[in-house]
Coordinates of C-alpha atoms in Angstrom, one line a residue:
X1493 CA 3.5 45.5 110.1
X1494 CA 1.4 47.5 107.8
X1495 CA -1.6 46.9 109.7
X1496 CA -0.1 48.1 112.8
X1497 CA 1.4 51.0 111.4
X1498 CA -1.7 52.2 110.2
X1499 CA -3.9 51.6 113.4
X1500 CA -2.1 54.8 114.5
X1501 CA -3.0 58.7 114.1
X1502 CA -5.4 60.5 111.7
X1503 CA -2.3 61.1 109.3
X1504 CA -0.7 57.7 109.3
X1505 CA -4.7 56.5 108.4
X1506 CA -4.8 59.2 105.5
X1507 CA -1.7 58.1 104.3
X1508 CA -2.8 54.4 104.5
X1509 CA -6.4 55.2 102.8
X1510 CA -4.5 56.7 99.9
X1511 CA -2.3 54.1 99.5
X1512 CA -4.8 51.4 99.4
X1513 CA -6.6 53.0 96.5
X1514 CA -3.5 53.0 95.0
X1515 CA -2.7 49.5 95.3
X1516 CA -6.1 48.4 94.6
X1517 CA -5.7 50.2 91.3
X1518 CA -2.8 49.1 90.3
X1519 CA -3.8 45.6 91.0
X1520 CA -7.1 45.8 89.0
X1521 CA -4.8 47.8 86.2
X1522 CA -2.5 44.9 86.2
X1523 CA -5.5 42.6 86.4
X1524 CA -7.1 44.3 83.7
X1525 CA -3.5 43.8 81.4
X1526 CA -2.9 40.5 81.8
X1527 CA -6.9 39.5 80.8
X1528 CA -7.2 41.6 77.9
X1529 CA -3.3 40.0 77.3
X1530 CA -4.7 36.7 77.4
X1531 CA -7.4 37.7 75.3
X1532 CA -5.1 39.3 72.4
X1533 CA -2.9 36.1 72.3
X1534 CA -6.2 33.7 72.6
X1535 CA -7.3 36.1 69.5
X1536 CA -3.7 35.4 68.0
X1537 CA -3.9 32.0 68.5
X1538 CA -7.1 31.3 66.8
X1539 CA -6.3 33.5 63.8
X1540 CA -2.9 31.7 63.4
X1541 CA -4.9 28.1 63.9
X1542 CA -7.2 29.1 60.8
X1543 CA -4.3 29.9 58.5
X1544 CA -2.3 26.9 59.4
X1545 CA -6.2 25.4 58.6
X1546 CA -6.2 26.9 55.7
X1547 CA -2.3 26.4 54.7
X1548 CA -2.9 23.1 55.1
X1549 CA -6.2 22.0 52.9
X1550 CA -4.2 23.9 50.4
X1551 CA -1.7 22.1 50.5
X1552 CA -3.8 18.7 50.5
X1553 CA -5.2 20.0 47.4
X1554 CA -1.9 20.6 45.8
X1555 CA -0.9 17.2 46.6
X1556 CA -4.2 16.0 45.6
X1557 CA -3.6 17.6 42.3
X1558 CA -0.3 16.3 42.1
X1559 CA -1.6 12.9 42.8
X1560 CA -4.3 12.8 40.2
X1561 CA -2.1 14.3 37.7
X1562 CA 0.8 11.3 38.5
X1563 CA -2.5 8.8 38.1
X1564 CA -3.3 10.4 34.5
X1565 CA 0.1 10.6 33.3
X1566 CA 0.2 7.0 34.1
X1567 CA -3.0 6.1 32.7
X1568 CA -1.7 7.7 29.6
X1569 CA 1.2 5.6 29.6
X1570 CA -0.2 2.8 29.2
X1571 CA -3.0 3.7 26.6
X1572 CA -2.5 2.8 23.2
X1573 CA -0.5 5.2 21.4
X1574 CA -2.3 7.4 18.7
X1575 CA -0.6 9.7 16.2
X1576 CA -2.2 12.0 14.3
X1577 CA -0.1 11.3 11.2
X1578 CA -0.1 8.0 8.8
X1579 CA 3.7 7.4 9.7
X1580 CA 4.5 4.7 12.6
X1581 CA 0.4 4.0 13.5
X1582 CA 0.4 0.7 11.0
X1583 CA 2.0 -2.0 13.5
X1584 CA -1.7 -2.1 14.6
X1585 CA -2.8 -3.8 11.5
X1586 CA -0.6 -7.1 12.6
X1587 CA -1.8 -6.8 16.4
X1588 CA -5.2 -5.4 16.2
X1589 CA -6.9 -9.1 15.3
X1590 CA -5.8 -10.3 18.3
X1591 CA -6.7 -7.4 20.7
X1592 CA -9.4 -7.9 23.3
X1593 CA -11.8 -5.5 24.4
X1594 CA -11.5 -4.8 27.9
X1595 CA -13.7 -1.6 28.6
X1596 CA -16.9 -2.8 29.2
X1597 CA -18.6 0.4 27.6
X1598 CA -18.0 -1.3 24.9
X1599 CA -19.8 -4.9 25.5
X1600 CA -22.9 -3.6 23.1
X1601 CA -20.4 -3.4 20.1
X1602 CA -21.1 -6.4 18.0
X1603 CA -24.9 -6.3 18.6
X1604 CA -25.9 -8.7 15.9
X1605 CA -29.6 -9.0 16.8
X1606 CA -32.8 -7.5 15.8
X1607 CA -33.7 -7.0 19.6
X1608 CA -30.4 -6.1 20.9
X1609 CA -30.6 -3.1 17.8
X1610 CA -34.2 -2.4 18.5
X1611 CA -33.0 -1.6 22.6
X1612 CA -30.2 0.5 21.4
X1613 CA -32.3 2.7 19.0
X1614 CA -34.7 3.1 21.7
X1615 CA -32.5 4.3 24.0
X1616 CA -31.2 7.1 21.0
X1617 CA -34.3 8.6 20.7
X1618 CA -34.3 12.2 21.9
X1619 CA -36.8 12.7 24.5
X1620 CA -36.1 16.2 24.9
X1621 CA -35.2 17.5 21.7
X1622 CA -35.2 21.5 23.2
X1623 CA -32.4 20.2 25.4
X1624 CA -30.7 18.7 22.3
X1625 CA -30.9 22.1 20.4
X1626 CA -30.1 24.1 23.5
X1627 CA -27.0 21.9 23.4
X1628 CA -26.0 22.3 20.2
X1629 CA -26.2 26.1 20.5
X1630 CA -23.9 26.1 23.2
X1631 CA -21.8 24.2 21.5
X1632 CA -21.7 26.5 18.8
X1633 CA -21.5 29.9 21.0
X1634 CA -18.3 28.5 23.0
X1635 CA -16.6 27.6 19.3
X1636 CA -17.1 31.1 18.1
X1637 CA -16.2 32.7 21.5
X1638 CA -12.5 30.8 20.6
X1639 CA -12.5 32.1 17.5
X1640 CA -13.2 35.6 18.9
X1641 CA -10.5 35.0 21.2
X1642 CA -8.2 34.9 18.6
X1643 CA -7.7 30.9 18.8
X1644 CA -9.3 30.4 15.0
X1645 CA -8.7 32.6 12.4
X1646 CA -11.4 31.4 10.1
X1647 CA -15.2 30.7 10.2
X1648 CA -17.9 30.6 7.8
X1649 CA -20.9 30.2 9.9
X1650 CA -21.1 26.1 9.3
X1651 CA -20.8 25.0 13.0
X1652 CA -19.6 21.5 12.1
X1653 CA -16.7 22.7 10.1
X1654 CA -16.2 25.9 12.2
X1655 CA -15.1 23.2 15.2
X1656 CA -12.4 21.6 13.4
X1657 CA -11.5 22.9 9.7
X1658 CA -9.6 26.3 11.2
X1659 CA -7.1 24.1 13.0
X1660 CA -4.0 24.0 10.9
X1661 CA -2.5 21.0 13.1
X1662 CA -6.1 19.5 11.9
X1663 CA -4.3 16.0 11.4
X1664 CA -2.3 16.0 14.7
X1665 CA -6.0 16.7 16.0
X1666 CA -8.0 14.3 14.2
X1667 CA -10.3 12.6 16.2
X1668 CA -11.5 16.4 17.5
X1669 CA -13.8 15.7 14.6
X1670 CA -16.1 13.3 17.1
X1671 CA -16.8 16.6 18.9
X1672 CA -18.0 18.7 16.5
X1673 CA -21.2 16.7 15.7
X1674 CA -24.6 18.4 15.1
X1675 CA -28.4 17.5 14.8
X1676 CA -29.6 14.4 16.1
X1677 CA -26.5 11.6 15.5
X1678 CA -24.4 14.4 17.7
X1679 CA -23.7 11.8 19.8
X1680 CA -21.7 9.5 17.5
X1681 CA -18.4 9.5 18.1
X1682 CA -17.0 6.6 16.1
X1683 CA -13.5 5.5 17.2
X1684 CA -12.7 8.4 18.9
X1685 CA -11.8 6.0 21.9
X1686 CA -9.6 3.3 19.9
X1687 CA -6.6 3.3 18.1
X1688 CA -5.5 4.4 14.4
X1689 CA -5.7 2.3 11.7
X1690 CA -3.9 2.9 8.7
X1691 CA -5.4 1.3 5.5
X1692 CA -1.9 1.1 3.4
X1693 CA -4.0 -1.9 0.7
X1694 CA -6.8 -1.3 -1.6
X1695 CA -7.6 -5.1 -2.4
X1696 CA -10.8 -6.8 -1.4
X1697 CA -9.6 -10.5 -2.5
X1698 CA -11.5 -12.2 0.5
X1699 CA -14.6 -11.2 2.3
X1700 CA -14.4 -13.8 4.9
X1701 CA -10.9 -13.3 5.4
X1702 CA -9.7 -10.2 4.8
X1703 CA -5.6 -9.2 4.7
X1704 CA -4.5 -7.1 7.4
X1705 CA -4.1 -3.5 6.0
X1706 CA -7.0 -3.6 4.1
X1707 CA -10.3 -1.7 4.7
X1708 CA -12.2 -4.3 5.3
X1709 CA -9.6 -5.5 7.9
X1710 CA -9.9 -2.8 9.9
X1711 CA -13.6 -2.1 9.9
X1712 CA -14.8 -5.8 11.1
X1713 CA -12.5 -5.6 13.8
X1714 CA -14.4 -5.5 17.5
X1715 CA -12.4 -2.7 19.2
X1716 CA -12.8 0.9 18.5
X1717 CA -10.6 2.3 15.6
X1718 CA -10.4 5.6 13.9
X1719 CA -9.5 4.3 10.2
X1720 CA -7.2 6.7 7.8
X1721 CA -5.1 6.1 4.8
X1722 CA -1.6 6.0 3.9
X1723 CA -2.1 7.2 0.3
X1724 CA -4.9 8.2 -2.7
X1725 CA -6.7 4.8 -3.4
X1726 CA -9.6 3.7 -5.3
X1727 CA -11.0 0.4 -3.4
X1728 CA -13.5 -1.7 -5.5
X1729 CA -15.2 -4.3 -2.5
X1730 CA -16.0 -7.9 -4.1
X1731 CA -18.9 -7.5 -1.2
X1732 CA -20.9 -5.1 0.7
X1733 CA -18.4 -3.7 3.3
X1734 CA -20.4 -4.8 6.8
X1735 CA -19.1 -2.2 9.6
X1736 CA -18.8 -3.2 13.2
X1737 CA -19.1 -0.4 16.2
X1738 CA -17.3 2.1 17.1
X1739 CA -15.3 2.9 13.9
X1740 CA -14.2 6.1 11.9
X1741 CA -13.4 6.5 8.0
X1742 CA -12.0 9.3 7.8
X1743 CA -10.8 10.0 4.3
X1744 CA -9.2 13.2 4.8
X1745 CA -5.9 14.4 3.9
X1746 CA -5.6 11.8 0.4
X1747 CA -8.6 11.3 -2.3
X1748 CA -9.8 7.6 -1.2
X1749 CA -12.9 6.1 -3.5
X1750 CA -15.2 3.6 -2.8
X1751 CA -16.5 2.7 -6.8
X1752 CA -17.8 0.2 -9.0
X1753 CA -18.6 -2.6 -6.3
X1754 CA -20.1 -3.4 -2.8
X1755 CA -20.3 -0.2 -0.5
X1756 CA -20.9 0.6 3.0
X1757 CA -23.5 -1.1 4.7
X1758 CA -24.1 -0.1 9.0
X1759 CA -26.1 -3.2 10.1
X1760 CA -27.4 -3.9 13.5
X1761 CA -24.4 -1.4 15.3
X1762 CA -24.0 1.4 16.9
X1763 CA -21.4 4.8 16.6
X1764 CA -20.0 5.2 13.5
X1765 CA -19.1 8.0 11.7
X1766 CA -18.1 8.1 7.6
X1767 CA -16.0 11.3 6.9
X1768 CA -14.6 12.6 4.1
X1769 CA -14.7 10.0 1.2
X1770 CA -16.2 9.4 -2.6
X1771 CA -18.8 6.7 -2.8
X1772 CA -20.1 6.3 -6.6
X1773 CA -20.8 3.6 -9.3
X1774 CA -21.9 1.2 -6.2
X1775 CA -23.3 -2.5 -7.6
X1776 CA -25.8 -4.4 -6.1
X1777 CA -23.8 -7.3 -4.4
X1778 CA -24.4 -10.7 -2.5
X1779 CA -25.1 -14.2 -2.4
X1780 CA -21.8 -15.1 -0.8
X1781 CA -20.2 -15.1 2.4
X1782 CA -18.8 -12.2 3.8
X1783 CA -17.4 -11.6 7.5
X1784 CA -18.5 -8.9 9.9
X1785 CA -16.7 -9.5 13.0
X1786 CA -13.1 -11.5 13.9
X1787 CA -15.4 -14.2 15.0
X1788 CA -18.4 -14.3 12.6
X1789 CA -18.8 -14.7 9.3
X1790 CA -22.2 -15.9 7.6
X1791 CA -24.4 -15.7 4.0
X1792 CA -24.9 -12.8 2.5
X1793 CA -28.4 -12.0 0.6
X1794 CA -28.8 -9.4 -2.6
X1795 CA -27.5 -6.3 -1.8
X1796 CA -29.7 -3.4 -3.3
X1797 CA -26.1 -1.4 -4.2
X1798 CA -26.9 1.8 -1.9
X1799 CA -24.0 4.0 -0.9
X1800 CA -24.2 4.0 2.4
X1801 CA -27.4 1.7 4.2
X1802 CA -27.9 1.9 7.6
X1803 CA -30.0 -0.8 8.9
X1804 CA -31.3 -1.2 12.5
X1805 CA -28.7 1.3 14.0
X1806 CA -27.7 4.3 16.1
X1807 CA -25.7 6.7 16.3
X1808 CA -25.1 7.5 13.2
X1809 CA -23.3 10.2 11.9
X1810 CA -22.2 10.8 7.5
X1811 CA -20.5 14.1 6.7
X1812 CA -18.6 15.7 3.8
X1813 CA -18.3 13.1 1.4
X1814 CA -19.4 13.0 -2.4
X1815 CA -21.7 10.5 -3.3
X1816 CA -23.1 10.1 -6.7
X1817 CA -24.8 7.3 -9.1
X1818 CA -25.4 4.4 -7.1
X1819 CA -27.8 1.3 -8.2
X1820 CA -30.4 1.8 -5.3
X1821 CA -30.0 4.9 -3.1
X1822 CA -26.9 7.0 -1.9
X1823 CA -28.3 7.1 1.9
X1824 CA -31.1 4.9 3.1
X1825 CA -31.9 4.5 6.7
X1826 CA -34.6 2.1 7.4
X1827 CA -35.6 -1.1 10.4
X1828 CA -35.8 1.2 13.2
X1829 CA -32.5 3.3 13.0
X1830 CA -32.7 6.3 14.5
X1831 CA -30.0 9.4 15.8
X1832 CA -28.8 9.8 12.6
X1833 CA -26.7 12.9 10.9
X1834 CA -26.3 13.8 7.4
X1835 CA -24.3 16.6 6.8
X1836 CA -21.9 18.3 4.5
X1837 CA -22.6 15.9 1.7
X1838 CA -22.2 16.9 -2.2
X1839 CA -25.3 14.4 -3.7
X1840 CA -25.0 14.4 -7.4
X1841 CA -26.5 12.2 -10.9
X1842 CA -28.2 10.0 -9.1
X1843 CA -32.4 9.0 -9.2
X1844 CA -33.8 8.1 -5.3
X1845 CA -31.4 9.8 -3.5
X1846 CA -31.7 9.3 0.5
X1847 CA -34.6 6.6 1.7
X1848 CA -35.9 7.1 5.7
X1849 CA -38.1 4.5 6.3
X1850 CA -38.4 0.9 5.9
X1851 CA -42.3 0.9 4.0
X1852 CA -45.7 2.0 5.2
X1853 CA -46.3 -0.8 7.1
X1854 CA -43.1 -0.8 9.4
X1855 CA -44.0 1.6 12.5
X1856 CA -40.8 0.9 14.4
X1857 CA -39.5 4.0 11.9
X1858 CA -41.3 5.8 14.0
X1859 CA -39.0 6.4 15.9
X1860 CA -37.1 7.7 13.8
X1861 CA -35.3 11.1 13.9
X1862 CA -32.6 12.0 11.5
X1863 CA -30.9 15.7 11.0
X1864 CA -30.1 16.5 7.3
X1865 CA -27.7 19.7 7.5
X1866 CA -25.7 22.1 5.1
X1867 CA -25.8 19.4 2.3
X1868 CA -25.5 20.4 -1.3
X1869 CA -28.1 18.2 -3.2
X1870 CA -26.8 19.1 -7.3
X1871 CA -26.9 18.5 -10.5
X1872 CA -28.6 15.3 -12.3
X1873 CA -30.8 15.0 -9.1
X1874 CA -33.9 13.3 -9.7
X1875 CA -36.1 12.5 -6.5
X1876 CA -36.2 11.6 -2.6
X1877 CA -34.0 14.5 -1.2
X1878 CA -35.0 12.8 1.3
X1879 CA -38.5 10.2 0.9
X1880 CA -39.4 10.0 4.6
X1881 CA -41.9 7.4 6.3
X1882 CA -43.2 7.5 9.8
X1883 CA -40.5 9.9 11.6
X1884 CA -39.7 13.2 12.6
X1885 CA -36.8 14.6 9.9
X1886 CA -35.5 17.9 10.4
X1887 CA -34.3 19.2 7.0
X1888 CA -32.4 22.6 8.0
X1889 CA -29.8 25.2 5.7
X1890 CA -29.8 22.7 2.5
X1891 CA -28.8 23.9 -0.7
X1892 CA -31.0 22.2 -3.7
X1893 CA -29.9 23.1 -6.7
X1894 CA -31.0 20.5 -8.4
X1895 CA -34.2 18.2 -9.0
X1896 CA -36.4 17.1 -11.4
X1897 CA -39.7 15.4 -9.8
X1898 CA -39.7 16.8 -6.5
X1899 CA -36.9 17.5 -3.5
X1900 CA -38.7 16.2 0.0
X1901 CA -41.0 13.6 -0.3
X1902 CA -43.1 11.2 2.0
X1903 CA -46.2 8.6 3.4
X1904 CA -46.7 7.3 6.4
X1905 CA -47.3 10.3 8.2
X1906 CA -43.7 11.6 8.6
X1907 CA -42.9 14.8 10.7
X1908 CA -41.0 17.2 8.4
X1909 CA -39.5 20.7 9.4
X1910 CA -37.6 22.3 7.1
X1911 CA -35.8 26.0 7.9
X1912 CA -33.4 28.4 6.5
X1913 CA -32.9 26.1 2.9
X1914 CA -32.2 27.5 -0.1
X1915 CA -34.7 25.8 -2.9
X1916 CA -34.1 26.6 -6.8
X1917 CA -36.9 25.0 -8.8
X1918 CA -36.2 23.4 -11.9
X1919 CA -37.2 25.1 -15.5
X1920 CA -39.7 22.3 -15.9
X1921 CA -43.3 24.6 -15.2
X1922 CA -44.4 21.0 -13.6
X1923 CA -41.8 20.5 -11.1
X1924 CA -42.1 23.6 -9.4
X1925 CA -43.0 22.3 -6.3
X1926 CA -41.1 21.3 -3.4
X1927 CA -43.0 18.4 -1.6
X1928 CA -44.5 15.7 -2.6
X1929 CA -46.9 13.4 -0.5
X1930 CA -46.4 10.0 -2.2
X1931 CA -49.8 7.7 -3.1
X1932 CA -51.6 9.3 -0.3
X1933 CA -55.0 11.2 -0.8
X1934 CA -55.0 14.9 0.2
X1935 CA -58.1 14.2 2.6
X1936 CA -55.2 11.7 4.7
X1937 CA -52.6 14.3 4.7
X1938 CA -53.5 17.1 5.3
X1939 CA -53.1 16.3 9.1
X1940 CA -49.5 15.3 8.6
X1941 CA -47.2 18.1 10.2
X1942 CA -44.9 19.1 7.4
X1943 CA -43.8 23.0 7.5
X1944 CA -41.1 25.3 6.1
X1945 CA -39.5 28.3 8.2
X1946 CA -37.2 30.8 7.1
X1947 CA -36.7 28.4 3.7
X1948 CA -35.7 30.8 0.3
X1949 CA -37.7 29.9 -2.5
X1950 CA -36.8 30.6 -6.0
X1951 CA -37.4 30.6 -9.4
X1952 CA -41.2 29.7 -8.8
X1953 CA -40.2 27.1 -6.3
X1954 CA -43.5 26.5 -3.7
X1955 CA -43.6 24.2 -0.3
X1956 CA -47.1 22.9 0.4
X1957 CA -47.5 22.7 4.3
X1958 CA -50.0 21.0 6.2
X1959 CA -51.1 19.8 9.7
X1960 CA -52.0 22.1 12.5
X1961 CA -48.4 22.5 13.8
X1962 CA -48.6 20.7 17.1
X1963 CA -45.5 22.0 18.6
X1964 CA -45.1 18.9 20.2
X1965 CA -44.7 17.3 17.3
X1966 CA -42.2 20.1 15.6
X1967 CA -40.2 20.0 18.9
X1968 CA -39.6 16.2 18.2
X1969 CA -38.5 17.1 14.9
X1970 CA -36.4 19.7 15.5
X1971 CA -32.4 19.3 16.5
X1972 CA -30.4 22.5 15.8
X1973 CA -31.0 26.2 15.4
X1974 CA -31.1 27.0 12.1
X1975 CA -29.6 30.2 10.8
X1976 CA -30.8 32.1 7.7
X1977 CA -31.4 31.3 4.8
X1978 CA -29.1 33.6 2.8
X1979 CA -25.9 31.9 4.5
X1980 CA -26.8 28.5 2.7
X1981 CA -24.2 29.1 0.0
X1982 CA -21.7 30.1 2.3
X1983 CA -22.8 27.0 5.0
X1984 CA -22.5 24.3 1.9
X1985 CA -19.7 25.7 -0.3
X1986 CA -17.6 22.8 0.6
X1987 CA -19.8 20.6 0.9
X1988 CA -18.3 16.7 -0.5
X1989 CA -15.0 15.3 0.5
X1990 CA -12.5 17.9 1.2
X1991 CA -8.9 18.1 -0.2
X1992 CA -7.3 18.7 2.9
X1993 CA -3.5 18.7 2.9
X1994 CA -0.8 18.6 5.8
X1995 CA 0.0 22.3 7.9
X1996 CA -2.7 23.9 6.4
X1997 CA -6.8 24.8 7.2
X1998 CA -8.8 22.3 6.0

């Protein structure tokens, strides 16, 4: 009809012309709405799929969350139960024989073996001993950021006792200790992964079959354990005391002695750490039979009556105990051991004090590489502070107060660097000096690498270095930062077994 109507005169085709335009317009107006309509909800739709994306990966990562945490909290559950205090820990002494060890990163913990020893010392050796120290420092940087923070209110620049000793719930937090390790046995951590055990009986009747609740007891035992006491004890061993893996003593909180027998002998293992205890008046011991693991017990030979011997082992870490006027040496290290600690230690009356290095002859030792920090070696000290053969020995913020031959000794072309120590020279005009390069000729060792950085001399004390300094060689022989020299005193004030008590600082 619309066609026909406008077939007809000039006005009726104006008209129509106009109103064509008009339609078309509105039609490519409406056309125009409803694509750039479609296009806003297309937009809408998109942006809403990408939240509900988004919503949902968070929420699979909540659940995630919640999942992992159910897992732990059940994992928890059905770990062994540790306390940090003495009370309600000692049901372990009647089980703990029994026990099997299912974790099989602990397989290597009765390595009886000269080989099986020899592999795991290997495998302690620091290959990259700038990555050790950078470690170490970090470790250190993140402990006093806490304490900046507000979380310690203490510090006295030792970063071993820094880590632990400002914690007032230090008992409740024991086996933080096993994190606080320096130098190159900072990888020992003992029993940190076991159970307590609470020594509650001094007695060493039976070295073959020792009672349950004894020390002896608990250290043979094939599981990891982090051993405390119940109360003050003296403990005179009929035998050497022959450690198995994986263990603690951690004397702190009561005054525990080790005196006037056998005394701690670290044969063929692997992780252990001695904390906090008074080792004296040790005997020389053997001849008998004496029992090292649940399952083996065999013939003893002389014991030489050291403090603490460590023989063909790793891992290896001795701090803040007193140790004084033993028949051989206080610490000896020797048969390949290697990524060993000293630290913290009060050494008093005593002749050969610390031995590192079986003899001349023996170049497994060189492998060696033992850290000797923020020790106090004192009064009625004679010689070998330490006697070193073969290794690399970093000797680093020492305080010797105390010696009467010489302080650091050694043959067998031993890598020594000693920084930021504190060395008082006796009166004697003779003893002045600080090193001593045992039955070798000067023309031999004069190549030996043996330096001293930072170190305070006084009272006419003198280091005699030597070697080029191959850096390569120092780098080997070097496993911490060492800090200045005028902090020593504050570094090894508490140096020996500390007399921590409950709800306090250490």
């Amino acid at each position: 009809m619309l066609a026909r109507y406008c077939m007809g005169g000039s006005i009726k085709r104006s008209f129509c012309g106009s109103f064509k335009l008009r339609l078309y317009t509105w039609f490519f107006s409406l056309s125009l709405n409803f694509f750039l309509t479609i296009s806003l909800h297309h937009q809408i739709f998109l942006q809403r799929e990408k939240e509900r994306e988004k919503l949902t990966m968070a929420v699979s990562r909540k659940w995630a969350c919640m999942f992992s945490a159910v897992l732990l909290l059940l994992f928890v559950g059905v770990m062994p139960t540790t306390s940090g205090t003495n009370g309600g820990i000692s049901a372990l002494t009647r089980s703990v024989e029994t026990e099997k060890v299912q974790s099989s990163s602990n397989t290597t913990m009765a390595a009886r073996s000269q080989e099986e020893a020899d592999a795991l010392n290997e495998k302690a050796v620091a290959d990259n001993p700038e990555e050790v120290v950078s470690m170490v420092e970090m470790s250190i940087r993140n402990s006093t950021e806490r304490r900046r923070l507000g979380y310690f209110s203490c510090g006295t620049g030792n970063p071993i006792d820094d880590c632990w000793r400002c914690d007032p719930n230090w008992q409740k937090n024991r086996k933080r200790l096993a994190d606080c390790g320096i130098g190159f046995g900072r990888n020992a951590i003992g029993g940190r992964d076991g159970r307590f055990y609470v020594v509650t009986d001094p007695s060493d009747n039976d070295p073959v079959n020792p009672r349950p609740g004894t020390l002896r007891h608990a250290v043979i035992q094939d599981a990891p354990l982090w051993i405390v006491f119940k109360r003050d004890m003296v403990i005179q061993l009929k035998q050497e005391l022959i450690m198995n893996s994986f263990k603690t003593i951690d004397g702190r909180g009561v005054n525990v002695h080790i005196a006037n027998g056998g005394c701690i002998t670290i044969q063929f293992v692997t992780n252990v750490i001695i904390h906090g205890l008074h080792i004296h008046d040790c005997k020389p011991t053997g001849n008998a039979m004496v029992r090292s693991s649940p399952s083996h017990y065999g013939w003893r030979t002389m014991a030489d009556g050291d403090a603490v011997s460590i023989f063909g082992s790793s891992h290896i870490w001795v701090d803040h105990n007193s140790l004084s006027n033993c028949a051989d040496g206080l610490v000896d290290a020797v048969m390949g051991s290697t990524a060993i600690t000293v630290s913290n230690n009060h050494f008093t009356h005593h002749n050969e004090v610390m031995l590192l290095g079986h003899s001349d002859s023996y170049t497994r030792d060189k492998q060696m590489q033992v850290t000797i920090a923020y020790n106090h070696f004192g009064e009625g000290l004679i010689q070998r502070m330490p006697r070193c053969r073969h290794g690399y020995f970093h000797v680093v913020n020492n305080d010797y107060t105390h010696w009467e031959m010489y302080a650091i000794g050694g043959s067998a072309e031993p890598t020594i660097n000693s920084q930021g120590n504190r060395y008082n020279a006796p009166v004697n005009p003779f003893a002045k000096e600080v090193t001593k390069r045992v039955d070798t000729a000067a023309g031999y060792w004069k190549n030996w690498n043996w330096r001293s950085e930072g170190d305070l001399l006084l009272n006419g004390a003198y280091f005699t270095p030597s070697g080029a300094g191959a850096s390569s060689s120092y780098a080997r022989a070097s496993s911490l930062g060492a800090k200045s020299s005028s902090m020593v005193g504050a570094m090894t004030a508490n140096a020996g077994a500390l007399g921590c008590r409950r709800a306090r600082q250490c």
